[in-house]
């Protein structure tokens, strides 16, 4: 087999075989296929597309390029949840103890944040003592005994994807659905989940900006799941404005705890109940989404979800008292209010700008090497549809390093659109693909 012939074939719009795709992925991973040939193939895929079957072959080949986690030591149907990334997206922190509390084993691998979206590990590490350094045995033991465990995603999960993503990033071939879908699914499959619930974010703060694109991506990933025998469900949810109120690591942990207490923001709570219901059904713990939702709601009301969170924290080396005393979380040096410059209704909050502002305050990484301040970030006081008076606070900023504070204040003011007429209430969930 020759890479030249494979590039030529895809350039002419033909369908690649399983053997050809495996040849490409193994050769690229071990360095036999040079970047310039792989770049040409990515561009041909970008222009010509791939069938559902080609995409599934690509996914499995990338999943097989490194470690494949064996979760068979964990009893029950292992369900993983993945978000395509949003601003202030605290759902994993809530869902992990919530679905574990009703008997779904949660074996989660997470990553760190980059750019305007945060990472689950960074958030959890704001809890004093929290450690993601578990051996595979400890990981399985914790899931079996208390229902949930979380570890860092090892560098050896889907190395082909890591290398390919870096190449796509510099050759204008990131935003094409077969490559995005296979990239995301290869990591989930290598991480060992039996079933996968995807939260595909849509809107300006999301990776996928349009509703059509988001549905297409959801469909492509569900098709991969079907092709490779892992039940996959995708929920398309809004990322026009940030989710919940808090954006920043310790601030989002606090928001997750409030939500587990039943006192969280309405949108975050609702999204967690919807995603959680599909996880519970996929695990076979409820017969349908309505019964699953009932179980989850009861767990929240009766405090079981919060209790599971306390036990999860203890098992990962953290102080469970954090669940009852927010003062134990890192606190920013000071808070600054952002006043509205006029009265009216909030009609839009540009999510990506809000995420970028949190990053500029030090909550996120501008580059992989950036140091982050776990205490800083922002808490929205007003969301889309809310009435605001001139001078009333739109956002509370939690500030450490003040070097970019003035820029943040200016950008955040511009990120809020305020008009005289109330807008229609934004949609939270646009649909589900199964
Ligand atoms: N996220 C991924 O993991 N891969 C992509 O290609 C795009 C977004
Ligand atoms: Ca939030």
GROMACS .gro file of C-alpha atoms and ligand atoms in nm:
model
  443
    1UNK     CA    1   0.000   0.000   0.000
    2UNK     CA    2   0.121   0.351  -0.076
    3UNK     CA    3   0.013   0.672   0.095
    4UNK     CA    4   0.029   0.846  -0.244
    5UNK     CA    5  -0.246   0.620  -0.383
    6UNK     CA    6  -0.466   0.673  -0.077
    7UNK     CA    7  -0.438   1.053  -0.105
    8UNK     CA    8  -0.514   1.026  -0.476
    9UNK     CA    9  -0.819   0.811  -0.411
   10UNK     CA   10  -0.968   1.045  -0.151
   11UNK     CA   11  -0.883   1.347  -0.366
   12UNK     CA   12  -1.105   1.196  -0.636
   13UNK     CA   13  -1.387   1.142  -0.388
   14UNK     CA   14  -1.362   0.766  -0.354
   15UNK     CA   15  -1.430   0.566  -0.039
   16UNK     CA   16  -1.130   0.433   0.155
   17UNK     CA   17  -1.125   0.078   0.287
   18UNK     CA   18  -1.073  -0.027   0.649
   19UNK     CA   19  -0.724  -0.155   0.560
   20UNK     CA   20  -0.628   0.174   0.395
   21UNK     CA   21  -0.746   0.377   0.692
   22UNK     CA   22  -0.559   0.152   0.935
   23UNK     CA   23  -0.246   0.183   0.720
   24UNK     CA   24  -0.274   0.564   0.735
   25UNK     CA   25  -0.330   0.586   1.110
   26UNK     CA   26  -0.062   0.338   1.217
   27UNK     CA   27   0.189   0.483   0.970
   28UNK     CA   28   0.122   0.840   1.078
   29UNK     CA   29   0.140   0.751   1.449
   30UNK     CA   30   0.477   0.580   1.424
   31UNK     CA   31   0.624   0.845   1.192
   32UNK     CA   32   0.649   0.645   0.869
   33UNK     CA   33   0.395   0.873   0.701
   34UNK     CA   34   0.526   1.231   0.697
   35UNK     CA   35   0.321   1.533   0.798
   36UNK     CA   36   0.304   1.666   0.441
   37UNK     CA   37   0.128   1.356   0.313
   38UNK     CA   38  -0.104   1.344   0.612
   39UNK     CA   39  -0.186   1.715   0.562
   40UNK     CA   40  -0.280   1.647   0.201
   41UNK     CA   41  -0.507   1.363   0.307
   42UNK     CA   42  -0.674   1.579   0.575
   43UNK     CA   43  -0.746   1.846   0.314
   44UNK     CA   44  -0.887   1.583   0.076
   45UNK     CA   45  -1.112   1.457   0.358
   46UNK     CA   46  -1.211   1.816   0.435
   47UNK     CA   47  -1.317   1.870   0.074
   48UNK     CA   48  -1.460   1.525  -0.007
   49UNK     CA   49  -1.590   1.403   0.330
   50UNK     CA   50  -1.606   1.049   0.462
   51UNK     CA   51  -1.890   0.798   0.486
   52UNK     CA   52  -2.021   0.685   0.826
   53UNK     CA   53  -1.828   0.361   0.780
   54UNK     CA   54  -1.500   0.531   0.690
   55UNK     CA   55  -1.546   0.756   0.993
   56UNK     CA   56  -1.602   0.452   1.217
   57UNK     CA   57  -1.287   0.281   1.081
   58UNK     CA   58  -1.089   0.599   1.145
   59UNK     CA   59  -1.226   0.618   1.500
   60UNK     CA   60  -1.134   0.259   1.586
   61UNK     CA   61  -0.790   0.292   1.428
   62UNK     CA   62  -0.718   0.602   1.638
   63UNK     CA   63  -0.859   0.439   1.953
   64UNK     CA   64  -0.624   0.144   1.891
   65UNK     CA   65  -0.319   0.369   1.845
   66UNK     CA   66  -0.240   0.377   2.219
   67UNK     CA   67  -0.364   0.244   2.552
   68UNK     CA   68  -0.716   0.103   2.561
   69UNK     CA   69  -0.847   0.112   2.914
   70UNK     CA   70  -1.001  -0.212   3.032
   71UNK     CA   71  -1.288  -0.131   3.268
   72UNK     CA   72  -1.403  -0.492   3.297
   73UNK     CA   73  -1.302  -0.492   3.666
   74UNK     CA   74  -1.587  -0.248   3.718
   75UNK     CA   75  -1.930  -0.404   3.753
   76UNK     CA   76  -2.225  -0.281   3.550
   77UNK     CA   77  -2.265  -0.077   3.233
   78UNK     CA   78  -2.004   0.199   3.232
   79UNK     CA   79  -2.146   0.520   3.091
   80UNK     CA   80  -1.923   0.813   3.001
   81UNK     CA   81  -2.035   1.168   2.938
   82UNK     CA   82  -1.857   1.413   2.714
   83UNK     CA   83  -1.915   1.779   2.644
   84UNK     CA   84  -1.783   1.942   2.329
   85UNK     CA   85  -1.687   2.234   2.554
   86UNK     CA   86  -1.861   2.542   2.679
   87UNK     CA   87  -1.823   2.845   2.904
   88UNK     CA   88  -1.897   2.787   3.273
   89UNK     CA   89  -1.999   2.431   3.194
   90UNK     CA   90  -2.008   2.273   3.538
   91UNK     CA   91  -2.220   1.971   3.442
   92UNK     CA   92  -1.956   1.699   3.496
   93UNK     CA   93  -1.901   1.806   3.858
   94UNK     CA   94  -2.274   1.771   3.923
   95UNK     CA   95  -2.343   1.464   3.709
   96UNK     CA   96  -2.066   1.247   3.844
   97UNK     CA   97  -2.201   1.224   4.202
   98UNK     CA   98  -2.563   1.264   4.090
   99UNK     CA   99  -2.581   0.961   3.861
  100UNK     CA  100  -2.349   0.758   4.088
  101UNK     CA  101  -2.594   0.819   4.373
  102UNK     CA  102  -2.867   0.627   4.188
  103UNK     CA  103  -2.642   0.330   4.107
  104UNK     CA  104  -2.474   0.413   3.775
  105UNK     CA  105  -2.099   0.335   3.787
  106UNK     CA  106  -1.906   0.645   3.680
  107UNK     CA  107  -1.548   0.590   3.565
  108UNK     CA  108  -1.441   0.928   3.435
  109UNK     CA  109  -1.129   1.048   3.263
  110UNK     CA  110  -1.104   1.421   3.223
  111UNK     CA  111  -0.870   1.682   3.089
  112UNK     CA  112  -0.751   2.031   3.167
  113UNK     CA  113  -0.884   2.349   3.012
  114UNK     CA  114  -0.741   2.557   2.730
  115UNK     CA  115  -0.856   2.892   2.595
  116UNK     CA  116  -1.205   3.014   2.677
  117UNK     CA  117  -1.337   2.683   2.813
  118UNK     CA  118  -1.241   2.530   3.148
  119UNK     CA  119  -1.138   2.175   3.229
  120UNK     CA  120  -1.292   1.948   3.492
  121UNK     CA  121  -0.957   1.857   3.647
  122UNK     CA  122  -0.861   2.220   3.704
  123UNK     CA  123  -1.195   2.279   3.872
  124UNK     CA  124  -1.164   1.979   4.103
  125UNK     CA  125  -0.803   2.066   4.190
  126UNK     CA  126  -0.930   2.388   4.348
  127UNK     CA  127  -1.057   2.163   4.629
  128UNK     CA  128  -0.771   2.136   4.881
  129UNK     CA  129  -0.607   1.792   4.867
  130UNK     CA  130  -0.793   1.666   4.560
  131UNK     CA  131  -0.580   1.424   4.359
  132UNK     CA  132  -0.631   1.268   4.017
  133UNK     CA  133  -0.332   1.038   4.065
  134UNK     CA  134  -0.507   0.702   4.102
  135UNK     CA  135  -0.369   0.369   3.989
  136UNK     CA  136  -0.599   0.172   3.757
  137UNK     CA  137  -0.665  -0.067   4.049
  138UNK     CA  138  -0.761   0.218   4.287
  139UNK     CA  139  -0.974   0.369   4.015
  140UNK     CA  140  -1.171   0.045   3.964
  141UNK     CA  141  -1.192  -0.012   4.340
  142UNK     CA  142  -1.334   0.335   4.402
  143UNK     CA  143  -1.596   0.297   4.128
  144UNK     CA  144  -1.701  -0.044   4.263
  145UNK     CA  145  -1.724   0.068   4.625
  146UNK     CA  146  -1.858   0.422   4.609
  147UNK     CA  147  -1.985   0.447   4.254
  148UNK     CA  148  -1.756   0.711   4.108
  149UNK     CA  149  -1.392   0.792   4.042
  150UNK     CA  150  -1.204   1.038   3.825
  151UNK     CA  151  -0.855   1.028   3.687
  152UNK     CA  152  -0.651   1.238   3.447
  153UNK     CA  153  -0.655   1.134   3.084
  154UNK     CA  154  -0.323   0.966   3.023
  155UNK     CA  155  -0.102   1.090   2.741
  156UNK     CA  156  -0.116   0.745   2.587
  157UNK     CA  157  -0.490   0.755   2.510
  158UNK     CA  158  -0.533   0.785   2.130
  159UNK     CA  159  -0.187   0.931   2.049
  160UNK     CA  160  -0.284   0.928   1.679
  161UNK     CA  161  -0.556   1.182   1.756
  162UNK     CA  162  -0.318   1.401   1.953
  163UNK     CA  163  -0.072   1.413   1.664
  164UNK     CA  164  -0.343   1.453   1.401
  165UNK     CA  165  -0.518   1.732   1.591
  166UNK     CA  166  -0.192   1.929   1.609
  167UNK     CA  167  -0.152   1.891   1.233
  168UNK     CA  168  -0.514   1.985   1.158
  169UNK     CA  169  -0.474   2.290   1.377
  170UNK     CA  170  -0.205   2.436   1.150
  171UNK     CA  171  -0.348   2.323   0.813
  172UNK     CA  172  -0.704   2.465   0.838
  173UNK     CA  173  -0.858   2.119   0.860
  174UNK     CA  174  -1.002   2.122   1.214
  175UNK     CA  175  -1.362   2.209   1.137
  176UNK     CA  176  -1.483   1.914   0.938
  177UNK     CA  177  -1.734   1.676   1.089
  178UNK     CA  178  -1.577   1.334   1.012
  179UNK     CA  179  -1.247   1.445   1.166
  180UNK     CA  180  -1.408   1.610   1.472
  181UNK     CA  181  -1.644   1.317   1.533
  182UNK     CA  182  -1.372   1.052   1.502
  183UNK     CA  183  -1.139   1.259   1.720
  184UNK     CA  184  -1.387   1.285   2.007
  185UNK     CA  185  -1.518   0.929   1.982
  186UNK     CA  186  -1.172   0.767   1.957
  187UNK     CA  187  -1.082   0.905   2.300
  188UNK     CA  188  -1.410   0.793   2.458
  189UNK     CA  189  -1.379   0.444   2.312
  190UNK     CA  190  -1.015   0.406   2.421
  191UNK     CA  191  -1.119   0.517   2.770
  192UNK     CA  192  -1.338   0.208   2.792
  193UNK     CA  193  -1.697   0.329   2.817
  194UNK     CA  194  -1.976   0.088   2.719
  195UNK     CA  195  -2.218   0.372   2.653
  196UNK     CA  196  -2.159   0.741   2.583
  197UNK     CA  197  -2.381   1.043   2.645
  198UNK     CA  198  -2.266   1.348   2.450
  199UNK     CA  199  -2.348   1.709   2.526
  200UNK     CA  200  -2.302   1.884   2.192
  201UNK     CA  201  -2.295   2.255   2.261
  202UNK     CA  202  -2.428   2.495   2.003
  203UNK     CA  203  -2.396   2.870   1.970
  204UNK     CA  204  -2.130   3.134   1.975
  205UNK     CA  205  -1.950   3.009   2.288
  206UNK     CA  206  -1.932   2.657   2.142
  207UNK     CA  207  -1.700   2.479   1.906
  208UNK     CA  208  -1.998   2.437   1.670
  209UNK     CA  209  -2.154   2.778   1.614
  210UNK     CA  210  -2.459   2.677   1.409
  211UNK     CA  211  -2.752   2.456   1.499
  212UNK     CA  212  -2.728   2.261   1.172
  213UNK     CA  213  -2.359   2.194   1.224
  214UNK     CA  214  -2.426   2.080   1.581
  215UNK     CA  215  -2.697   1.837   1.471
  216UNK     CA  216  -2.469   1.701   1.197
  217UNK     CA  217  -2.186   1.649   1.445
  218UNK     CA  218  -2.425   1.479   1.690
  219UNK     CA  219  -2.555   1.253   1.414
  220UNK     CA  220  -2.203   1.161   1.302
  221UNK     CA  221  -2.098   1.064   1.654
  222UNK     CA  222  -2.415   0.861   1.718
  223UNK     CA  223  -2.352   0.678   1.388
  224UNK     CA  224  -1.997   0.596   1.496
  225UNK     CA  225  -2.136   0.458   1.823
  226UNK     CA  226  -2.379   0.240   1.626
  227UNK     CA  227  -2.105   0.118   1.391
  228UNK     CA  228  -1.871   0.020   1.674
  229UNK     CA  229  -2.129  -0.119   1.915
  230UNK     CA  230  -2.126   0.146   2.188
  231UNK     CA  231  -2.464   0.297   2.254
  232UNK     CA  232  -2.434   0.672   2.201
  233UNK     CA  233  -2.688   0.946   2.272
  234UNK     CA  234  -2.629   1.313   2.191
  235UNK     CA  235  -2.810   1.609   2.347
  236UNK     CA  236  -2.778   1.942   2.168
  237UNK     CA  237  -2.768   2.222   2.425
  238UNK     CA  238  -2.734   2.597   2.415
  239UNK     CA  239  -2.403   2.780   2.443
  240UNK     CA  240  -2.512   3.125   2.327
  241UNK     CA  241  -2.475   3.242   2.688
  242UNK     CA  242  -2.268   3.080   2.965
  243UNK     CA  243  -2.427   2.792   3.155
  244UNK     CA  244  -2.523   2.878   3.513
  245UNK     CA  245  -2.374   3.190   3.671
  246UNK     CA  246  -2.019   3.098   3.773
  247UNK     CA  247  -1.720   3.091   3.537
  248UNK     CA  248  -1.389   3.003   3.705
  249UNK     CA  249  -1.257   2.699   3.885
  250UNK     CA  250  -1.338   2.728   4.258
  251UNK     CA  251  -1.645   2.938   4.171
  252UNK     CA  252  -1.779   2.655   3.955
  253UNK     CA  253  -1.711   2.400   4.227
  254UNK     CA  254  -1.924   2.614   4.457
  255UNK     CA  255  -2.196   2.631   4.192
  256UNK     CA  256  -2.187   2.251   4.153
  257UNK     CA  257  -2.226   2.208   4.530
  258UNK     CA  258  -2.522   2.448   4.532
  259UNK     CA  259  -2.676   2.245   4.249
  260UNK     CA  260  -2.623   1.915   4.434
  261UNK     CA  261  -2.799   2.081   4.728
  262UNK     CA  262  -3.094   2.156   4.499
  263UNK     CA  263  -3.019   2.530   4.500
  264UNK     CA  264  -2.833   2.565   4.172
  265UNK     CA  265  -2.909   2.775   3.864
  266UNK     CA  266  -3.218   2.659   3.673
  267UNK     CA  267  -3.039   2.600   3.341
  268UNK     CA  268  -2.750   2.401   3.492
  269UNK     CA  269  -2.991   2.193   3.702
  270UNK     CA  270  -3.216   2.117   3.405
  271UNK     CA  271  -2.927   2.020   3.175
  272UNK     CA  272  -2.786   1.790   3.443
  273UNK     CA  273  -3.125   1.622   3.487
  274UNK     CA  274  -3.159   1.569   3.110
  275UNK     CA  275  -2.804   1.439   3.053
  276UNK     CA  276  -2.820   1.239   3.376
  277UNK     CA  277  -3.148   1.074   3.272
  278UNK     CA  278  -2.995   0.946   2.949
  279UNK     CA  279  -2.692   0.816   3.142
  280UNK     CA  280  -2.919   0.632   3.385
  281UNK     CA  281  -3.124   0.479   3.100
  282UNK     CA  282  -2.809   0.380   2.906
  283UNK     CA  283  -2.679   0.206   3.220
  284UNK     CA  284  -3.003   0.008   3.243
  285UNK     CA  285  -3.084   0.152   3.587
  286UNK     CA  286  -3.421   0.293   3.474
  287UNK     CA  287  -3.656   0.182   3.197
  288UNK     CA  288  -3.710   0.526   3.048
  289UNK     CA  289  -3.604   0.889   3.081
  290UNK     CA  290  -3.907   0.977   3.296
  291UNK     CA  291  -3.830   0.711   3.555
  292UNK     CA  292  -3.461   0.810   3.549
  293UNK     CA  293  -3.545   1.175   3.607
  294UNK     CA  294  -3.765   1.081   3.901
  295UNK     CA  295  -3.476   0.890   4.061
  296UNK     CA  296  -3.233   1.178   4.006
  297UNK     CA  297  -3.475   1.438   4.141
  298UNK     CA  298  -3.533   1.230   4.455
  299UNK     CA  299  -3.159   1.188   4.505
  300UNK     CA  300  -3.113   1.565   4.491
  301UNK     CA  301  -3.405   1.630   4.727
  302UNK     CA  302  -3.298   1.368   4.978
  303UNK     CA  303  -2.932   1.475   4.982
  304UNK     CA  304  -2.795   1.148   4.841
  305UNK     CA  305  -2.618   1.320   4.551
  306UNK     CA  306  -2.438   1.562   4.783
  307UNK     CA  307  -2.350   1.276   5.016
  308UNK     CA  308  -2.198   1.082   4.726
  309UNK     CA  309  -1.995   1.393   4.641
  310UNK     CA  310  -1.859   1.407   5.000
  311UNK     CA  311  -1.752   1.040   4.977
  312UNK     CA  312  -1.602   1.094   4.632
  313UNK     CA  313  -1.395   1.387   4.762
  314UNK     CA  314  -1.268   1.185   5.059
  315UNK     CA  315  -1.170   0.893   4.834
  316UNK     CA  316  -0.968   1.131   4.613
  317UNK     CA  317  -0.778   1.283   4.905
  318UNK     CA  318  -0.981   1.602   4.944
  319UNK     CA  319  -1.154   1.748   5.246
  320UNK     CA  320  -1.528   1.657   5.224
  321UNK     CA  321  -1.612   1.950   5.454
  322UNK     CA  322  -1.587   2.168   5.140
  323UNK     CA  323  -1.936   2.045   5.055
  324UNK     CA  324  -2.069   2.231   5.359
  325UNK     CA  325  -1.828   2.521   5.397
  326UNK     CA  326  -1.748   2.723   5.082
  327UNK     CA  327  -1.485   2.921   5.277
  328UNK     CA  328  -1.257   2.618   5.249
  329UNK     CA  329  -1.226   2.681   4.875
  330UNK     CA  330  -0.960   2.927   4.754
  331UNK     CA  331  -1.090   3.285   4.774
  332UNK     CA  332  -0.991   3.568   4.540
  333UNK     CA  333  -0.819   3.871   4.694
  334UNK     CA  334  -1.109   4.096   4.613
  335UNK     CA  335  -1.438   4.127   4.430
  336UNK     CA  336  -1.537   4.405   4.190
  337UNK     CA  337  -1.888   4.470   4.058
  338UNK     CA  338  -1.954   4.551   3.691
  339UNK     CA  339  -2.239   4.805   3.673
  340UNK     CA  340  -2.483   4.820   3.382
  341UNK     CA  341  -2.443   5.139   3.180
  342UNK     CA  342  -2.817   5.158   3.108
  343UNK     CA  343  -3.154   5.012   3.209
  344UNK     CA  344  -3.342   4.748   3.008
  345UNK     CA  345  -3.352   4.376   2.944
  346UNK     CA  346  -3.048   4.161   2.881
  347UNK     CA  347  -3.095   4.031   2.526
  348UNK     CA  348  -2.759   3.863   2.469
  349UNK     CA  349  -2.446   3.768   2.662
  350UNK     CA  350  -2.162   3.680   2.429
  351UNK     CA  351  -2.046   3.353   2.580
  352UNK     CA  352  -1.705   3.332   2.418
  353UNK     CA  353  -1.615   3.682   2.540
  354UNK     CA  354  -1.722   3.590   2.894
  355UNK     CA  355  -1.499   3.282   2.876
  356UNK     CA  356  -1.211   3.488   2.743
  357UNK     CA  357  -1.258   3.746   3.021
  358UNK     CA  358  -1.243   3.471   3.286
  359UNK     CA  359  -0.923   3.351   3.120
  360UNK     CA  360  -0.775   3.703   3.121
  361UNK     CA  361  -0.846   3.729   3.495
  362UNK     CA  362  -0.630   3.417   3.532
  363UNK     CA  363  -0.895   3.141   3.551
  364UNK     CA  364  -0.791   2.980   3.223
  365UNK     CA  365  -0.485   2.914   3.010
  366UNK     CA  366  -0.389   3.127   2.715
  367UNK     CA  367  -0.125   2.868   2.622
  368UNK     CA  368  -0.065   2.514   2.749
  369UNK     CA  369   0.211   2.646   2.977
  370UNK     CA  370   0.004   2.922   3.147
  371UNK     CA  371  -0.032   2.914   3.525
  372UNK     CA  372  -0.389   2.950   3.644
  373UNK     CA  373  -0.536   3.107   3.958
  374UNK     CA  374  -0.801   2.867   4.086
  375UNK     CA  375  -0.979   3.133   4.295
  376UNK     CA  376  -1.051   3.393   4.027
  377UNK     CA  377  -1.327   3.425   3.769
  378UNK     CA  378  -1.669   3.578   3.748
  379UNK     CA  379  -2.024   3.528   3.863
  380UNK     CA  380  -2.299   3.659   3.636
  381UNK     CA  381  -2.570   3.851   3.820
  382UNK     CA  382  -2.793   3.883   3.514
  383UNK     CA  383  -2.872   3.638   3.238
  384UNK     CA  384  -3.062   3.668   2.911
  385UNK     CA  385  -3.419   3.782   2.977
  386UNK     CA  386  -3.341   3.951   3.311
  387UNK     CA  387  -3.441   4.312   3.381
  388UNK     CA  388  -3.155   4.540   3.484
  389UNK     CA  389  -3.149   4.901   3.615
  390UNK     CA  390  -2.870   5.144   3.527
  391UNK     CA  391  -2.587   5.104   3.776
  392UNK     CA  392  -2.705   4.762   3.892
  393UNK     CA  393  -2.439   4.491   3.888
  394UNK     CA  394  -2.424   4.264   3.583
  395UNK     CA  395  -2.128   4.059   3.699
  396UNK     CA  396  -1.921   4.012   4.013
  397UNK     CA  397  -1.554   3.976   3.924
  398UNK     CA  398  -1.332   3.770   4.155
  399UNK     CA  399  -0.990   3.921   4.105
  400UNK     CA  400  -0.628   3.835   4.188
  401UNK     CA  401  -0.376   3.976   3.943
  402UNK     CA  402  -0.523   4.311   3.831
  403UNK     CA  403  -0.302   4.368   3.528
  404UNK     CA  404  -0.584   4.307   3.277
  405UNK     CA  405  -0.878   4.412   3.494
  406UNK     CA  406  -0.956   4.731   3.300
  407UNK     CA  407  -0.959   4.539   2.971
  408UNK     CA  408  -1.186   4.275   3.123
  409UNK     CA  409  -1.432   4.538   3.252
  410UNK     CA  410  -1.451   4.698   2.911
  411UNK     CA  411  -1.491   4.371   2.723
  412UNK     CA  412  -1.754   4.235   2.964
  413UNK     CA  413  -1.960   4.553   2.937
  414UNK     CA  414  -1.953   4.506   2.560
  415UNK     CA  415  -2.039   4.135   2.595
  416UNK     CA  416  -2.378   4.227   2.745
  417UNK     CA  417  -2.645   4.351   2.504
  418UNK     CA  418  -2.922   4.543   2.677
  419UNK     CA  419  -3.241   4.659   2.502
  420UNK     CA  420  -3.576   4.812   2.597
  421UNK     CA  421  -3.783   4.514   2.494
  422UNK     CA  422  -3.763   4.178   2.670
  423UNK     CA  423  -3.626   3.903   2.442
  424UNK     CA  424  -3.792   3.564   2.393
  425UNK     CA  425  -3.665   3.320   2.654
  426UNK     CA  426  -3.367   3.129   2.515
  427UNK     CA  427  -3.395   2.758   2.440
  428UNK     CA  428  -3.176   2.537   2.660
  429UNK     CA  429  -3.211   2.205   2.478
  430UNK     CA  430  -3.256   2.191   2.102
  431UNK     CA  431  -3.292   1.820   2.057
  432UNK     CA  432  -3.163   1.472   2.117
  433UNK     CA  433  -3.007   1.236   1.863
  434UNK     CA  434  -3.022   0.865   1.943
  435LIG     N1  435  -1.257   1.829   2.017
  435LIG     C1  436  -1.184   1.719   1.991
  435LIG     O1  437  -1.154   1.642   2.083
  435LIG     N2  438  -1.146   1.696   1.864
  435LIG     C2  439  -1.177   1.777   1.761
  435LIG     O2  440  -1.140   1.749   1.649
  435LIG     C3  441  -1.253   1.892   1.791
  435LIG     C4  442  -1.292   1.915   1.918
  436LIG    CA1  443  -2.133   2.774   3.548
   0.00000   0.00000   0.00000
